[in-house]
Amino acid sequence: MCCGDNSLSWKLLNHYKSMGPLKGKLEQRVVFRDISRGSEVYPIEVINEVDEEEFIMEFRYITKSCFRSGVDINTLVDTMQLCYCRDKCISRYCTCVMSSKCWYDLNGCLVSDFDFHGPPAIFECNKTCHCSKTCINRVVQRGLRIPLQLFRTLSRGWGVRTLRKIPKGSFVCEYVGELITGHEAIQRGDDTYFFDLESQTADYCLDGRFYGNIARFLNHSCEPNLIALKVFVEHQDLNFPRIAFFTLKEVQAYEELCFDYGIDFWIIKSQTVLCTCNSKQCRYSKDSIDATFETYLTEME
């Protein structure tokens, strides 16, 4: 039975029609086709369905970190650990496995007993090894293999999300940029895209401001689904690890990818910005940051 022109239902329908589309979520717009410009296996689109903000490419996309003067990496082959395997390094007698352990399973994920709370450094097979290029101890060096998307968040600028489900322990992407000394970092001043390598004997960091990749857009979360691990491939100089992000848990398609920036970051930044991850366990929001710092200071005593 149809409603009459003077019925309440008809009046309500006309009222909602006059309001136009609902506010708060715009039609999805592709504002940039591929920020990697073909350098990744999958194109990385930039999507905005929140506001009218456009995406400006203010950096050069690279897939491997570049080096500045003053950075001296020991790449001597005779100092590198290597194996003589003729297979995919699945034998327990593999030299690399015996000396530092292979932390990957047959699917290329971190092994089930991997310690995420006190993670070890990962040493992958390298150019001096005799094993197959498809051996199980070569993961990070193969690069990005998961389709990702850059998208506009509601309150945190641009963010990164996956376009498919990712199993726990999977490699997602690497943080790349300019490898610079601590002295140059001070001279540059803008630390927005710095990633401290936390070397014990020297002070170096990666700066993704001018040269970088998708990882420069990863946001912080107090309940992260990614963890940053130190990985060595081309060399085994402990001062210069590669920074690789792995999943802490299974991640669903279209879920944002985030990692914990750490308390040192918030000690510096909390004077001007607070966390907006909206997690129930948020430690750096207006209501929780003082308690977080008090606990930290108590533990340091």
GROMACS .gro file of C-alpha atoms in nm, residues 107-297:
model
  191
  107ASN     CA    1   5.558  -1.975   0.438
  108GLY     CA    2   5.797  -1.686   0.490
  109CYS     CA    3   5.640  -1.583   0.822
  110LEU     CA    4   5.816  -1.551   1.157
  111VAL     CA    5   5.829  -1.883   1.341
  112SER     CA    6   5.556  -1.948   1.598
  113ASP     CA    7   5.791  -1.917   1.897
  114PHE     CA    8   5.941  -1.584   1.785
  115ASP     CA    9   5.989  -1.350   2.083
  116PHE     CA   10   5.801  -1.030   1.997
  117HIS     CA   11   5.874  -0.881   2.342
  118GLY     CA   12   6.251  -0.912   2.316
  119PRO     CA   13   6.300  -0.964   1.943
  120PRO     CA   14   6.639  -1.081   1.815
  121ALA     CA   15   6.814  -0.934   1.514
  122ILE     CA   16   6.750  -1.129   1.195
  123PHE     CA   17   7.040  -1.227   0.968
  124GLU     CA   18   6.918  -1.334   0.625
  125CYS     CA   19   7.122  -1.529   0.374
  126ASN     CA   20   7.327  -1.291   0.163
  127LYS     CA   21   7.510  -1.248  -0.166
  128THR     CA   22   7.802  -1.463  -0.049
  129CYS     CA   23   7.581  -1.762   0.036
  130HIS     CA   24   7.566  -2.056  -0.205
  131CYS     CA   25   7.199  -2.132  -0.144
  132SER     CA   26   6.905  -2.078  -0.377
  133LYS     CA   27   6.767  -1.727  -0.417
  134THR     CA   28   6.434  -1.876  -0.307
  135CYS     CA   29   6.564  -2.018   0.021
  136ILE     CA   30   6.343  -1.968   0.326
  137ASN     CA   31   6.598  -1.734   0.487
  138ARG     CA   32   6.540  -1.461   0.227
  139VAL     CA   33   6.230  -1.254   0.302
  140VAL     CA   34   6.296  -0.884   0.359
  141GLN     CA   35   6.538  -0.871   0.066
  142ARG     CA   36   6.254  -0.966  -0.169
  143GLY     CA   37   6.079  -0.639  -0.093
  144LEU     CA   38   5.715  -0.541  -0.062
  145ARG     CA   39   5.482  -0.824  -0.167
  146ILE     CA   40   5.153  -0.708  -0.014
  147PRO     CA   41   4.912  -0.464  -0.185
  148LEU     CA   42   4.894  -0.149   0.026
  149GLN     CA   43   4.699   0.174   0.000
  150LEU     CA   44   4.758   0.524   0.131
  151PHE     CA   45   4.436   0.674   0.265
  152ARG     CA   46   4.311   0.985   0.441
  153THR     CA   47   4.225   0.918   0.806
  154LEU     CA   48   3.966   1.108   1.008
  155SER     CA   49   4.211   1.268   1.251
  156ARG     CA   50   4.570   1.162   1.177
  157GLY     CA   51   4.641   1.277   0.825
  158TRP     CA   52   4.747   1.007   0.582
  159GLY     CA   53   4.768   0.644   0.688
  160VAL     CA   54   4.853   0.304   0.539
  161ARG     CA   55   4.616   0.009   0.507
  162THR     CA   56   4.638  -0.336   0.356
  163LEU     CA   57   4.412  -0.443   0.071
  164ARG     CA   58   4.414  -0.809   0.174
  165LYS     CA   59   4.431  -1.017   0.490
  166ILE     CA   60   4.783  -1.066   0.627
  167PRO     CA   61   4.881  -1.363   0.848
  168LYS     CA   62   5.059  -1.307   1.179
  169GLY     CA   63   5.436  -1.280   1.148
  170SER     CA   64   5.434  -1.163   0.786
  171PHE     CA   65   5.681  -0.912   0.648
  172VAL     CA   66   5.495  -0.603   0.528
  173CYS     CA   67   5.741  -0.331   0.432
  174GLU     CA   68   6.074  -0.175   0.518
  175TYR     CA   69   6.146   0.176   0.643
  176VAL     CA   70   6.382   0.329   0.390
  177GLY     CA   71   6.529   0.676   0.358
  178GLU     CA   72   6.857   0.862   0.377
  179LEU     CA   73   7.099   0.704   0.622
  180ILE     CA   74   7.253   0.998   0.810
  181THR     CA   75   7.471   1.063   1.113
  182GLY     CA   76   7.338   1.205   1.436
  183HIS     CA   77   7.531   1.525   1.367
  184GLU     CA   78   7.356   1.576   1.034
  185ALA     CA   79   7.023   1.492   1.195
  186ILE     CA   80   7.071   1.780   1.439
  187GLN     CA   81   7.159   2.013   1.153
  188ARG     CA   82   6.846   1.916   0.959
  189GLY     CA   83   6.622   1.992   1.255
  190ASP     CA   84   6.296   1.852   1.115
  191ASP     CA   85   6.268   1.508   1.272
  192THR     CA   86   5.922   1.424   1.137
  193TYR     CA   87   6.046   1.126   0.936
  194PHE     CA   88   6.346   1.020   1.147
  195PHE     CA   89   6.383   0.657   1.249
  196ASP     CA   90   6.658   0.602   1.506
  197LEU     CA   91   6.869   0.292   1.436
  198GLU     CA   92   6.955   0.266   1.808
  199SER     CA   93   7.314   0.163   1.740
  200GLN     CA   94   7.513   0.093   2.056
  201THR     CA   95   7.845   0.234   1.939
  202ALA     CA   96   7.735   0.519   1.710
  203ASP     CA   97   7.448   0.758   1.638
  204TYR     CA   98   7.269   0.708   1.306
  205CYS     CA   99   6.915   0.735   1.178
  206LEU     CA  100   6.706   0.703   0.864
  207ASP     CA  101   6.540   1.019   0.735
  208GLY     CA  102   6.244   0.957   0.506
  209ARG     CA  103   6.160   1.323   0.448
  210PHE     CA  104   6.313   1.372   0.103
  211TYR     CA  105   6.369   1.007   0.002
  212GLY     CA  106   6.144   0.733   0.133
  213ASN     CA  107   5.871   0.479   0.070
  214ILE     CA  108   5.523   0.386   0.194
  215ALA     CA  109   5.653   0.322   0.548
  216ARG     CA  110   5.702   0.696   0.609
  217PHE     CA  111   5.322   0.722   0.637
  218LEU     CA  112   5.273   0.454   0.904
  219ASN     CA  113   5.089   0.601   1.202
  220HIS     CA  114   5.135   0.527   1.572
  221SER     CA  115   4.898   0.310   1.772
  222CYS     CA  116   4.906   0.208   2.137
  223GLU     CA  117   4.763  -0.126   2.017
  224PRO     CA  118   4.985  -0.178   1.711
  225ASN     CA  119   4.954  -0.454   1.456
  226LEU     CA  120   5.313  -0.408   1.333
  227ILE     CA  121   5.654  -0.433   1.497
  228ALA     CA  122   5.982  -0.293   1.367
  229LEU     CA  123   6.265  -0.549   1.358
  230LYS     CA  124   6.634  -0.516   1.280
  231VAL     CA  125   6.738  -0.719   0.976
  232PHE     CA  126   7.078  -0.764   0.811
  233VAL     CA  127   7.118  -0.864   0.447
  234GLU     CA  128   7.396  -0.703   0.240
  235HIS     CA  129   7.631  -0.671   0.537
  236GLN     CA  130   7.651  -0.760   0.905
  237ASP     CA  131   7.765  -0.426   1.047
  238LEU     CA  132   7.553  -0.402   1.361
  239ASN     CA  133   7.546  -0.021   1.346
  240PHE     CA  134   7.336  -0.024   1.029
  241PRO     CA  135   7.039  -0.262   1.044
  242ARG     CA  136   6.756  -0.249   0.795
  243ILE     CA  137   6.424  -0.172   0.964
  244ALA     CA  138   6.153  -0.418   0.862
  245PHE     CA  139   5.790  -0.420   0.974
  246PHE     CA  140   5.622  -0.753   1.055
  247THR     CA  141   5.266  -0.820   1.167
  248LEU     CA  142   5.208  -0.886   1.538
  249LYS     CA  143   4.876  -1.054   1.466
  250GLU     CA  144   4.650  -1.139   1.176
  251VAL     CA  145   4.546  -0.819   1.001
  252GLN     CA  146   4.219  -0.793   0.811
  253ALA     CA  147   4.176  -0.640   0.467
  254TYR     CA  148   4.139  -0.260   0.478
  255GLU     CA  149   4.266  -0.244   0.836
  256GLU     CA  150   4.510   0.040   0.904
  257LEU     CA  151   4.871  -0.065   0.964
  258CYS     CA  152   5.036   0.098   1.267
  259PHE     CA  153   5.331   0.050   1.500
  260ASP     CA  154   5.423   0.182   1.844
  261TYR     CA  155   5.649   0.486   1.810
  262GLY     CA  156   5.780   0.424   2.162
  263ILE     CA  157   5.793   0.631   2.479
  264ASP     CA  158   6.107   0.823   2.377
  265PHE     CA  159   5.911   0.971   2.086
  266TRP     CA  160   5.628   1.084   2.312
  267ILE     CA  161   5.859   1.231   2.575
  268ILE     CA  162   5.981   1.471   2.307
  269LYS     CA  163   5.658   1.528   2.116
  270SER     CA  164   5.404   1.542   2.400
  271GLN     CA  165   5.461   1.915   2.446
  272THR     CA  166   5.301   1.984   2.109
  273VAL     CA  167   5.096   1.677   2.015
  274LEU     CA  168   4.916   1.393   2.192
  275CYS     CA  169   4.810   1.049   2.075
  276THR     CA  170   4.478   1.019   1.892
  277CYS     CA  171   4.483   0.645   1.822
  278ASN     CA  172   4.155   0.614   2.019
  279SER     CA  173   4.260   0.277   2.156
  280LYS     CA  174   4.108   0.163   2.486
  281GLN     CA  175   4.467   0.108   2.598
  282CYS     CA  176   4.596   0.445   2.477
  283ARG     CA  177   4.895   0.552   2.688
  284TYR     CA  178   4.967   0.894   2.542
  285SER     CA  179   4.630   1.070   2.531
  286LYS     CA  180   4.542   1.378   2.736
  287ASP     CA  181   4.391   1.157   3.007
  288SER     CA  182   4.664   0.893   3.025
  289ILE     CA  183   5.002   1.041   2.935
  290ASP     CA  184   5.091   1.171   3.284
  291ALA     CA  185   5.033   0.829   3.439
  292THR     CA  186   5.238   0.668   3.161
  293PHE     CA  187   5.534   0.896   3.227
  294GLU     CA  188   5.509   0.847   3.605
  295THR     CA  189   5.520   0.470   3.561
  296TYR     CA  190   5.815   0.503   3.325
  297LEU     CA  191   6.012   0.719   3.570
   0.00000   0.00000   0.00000
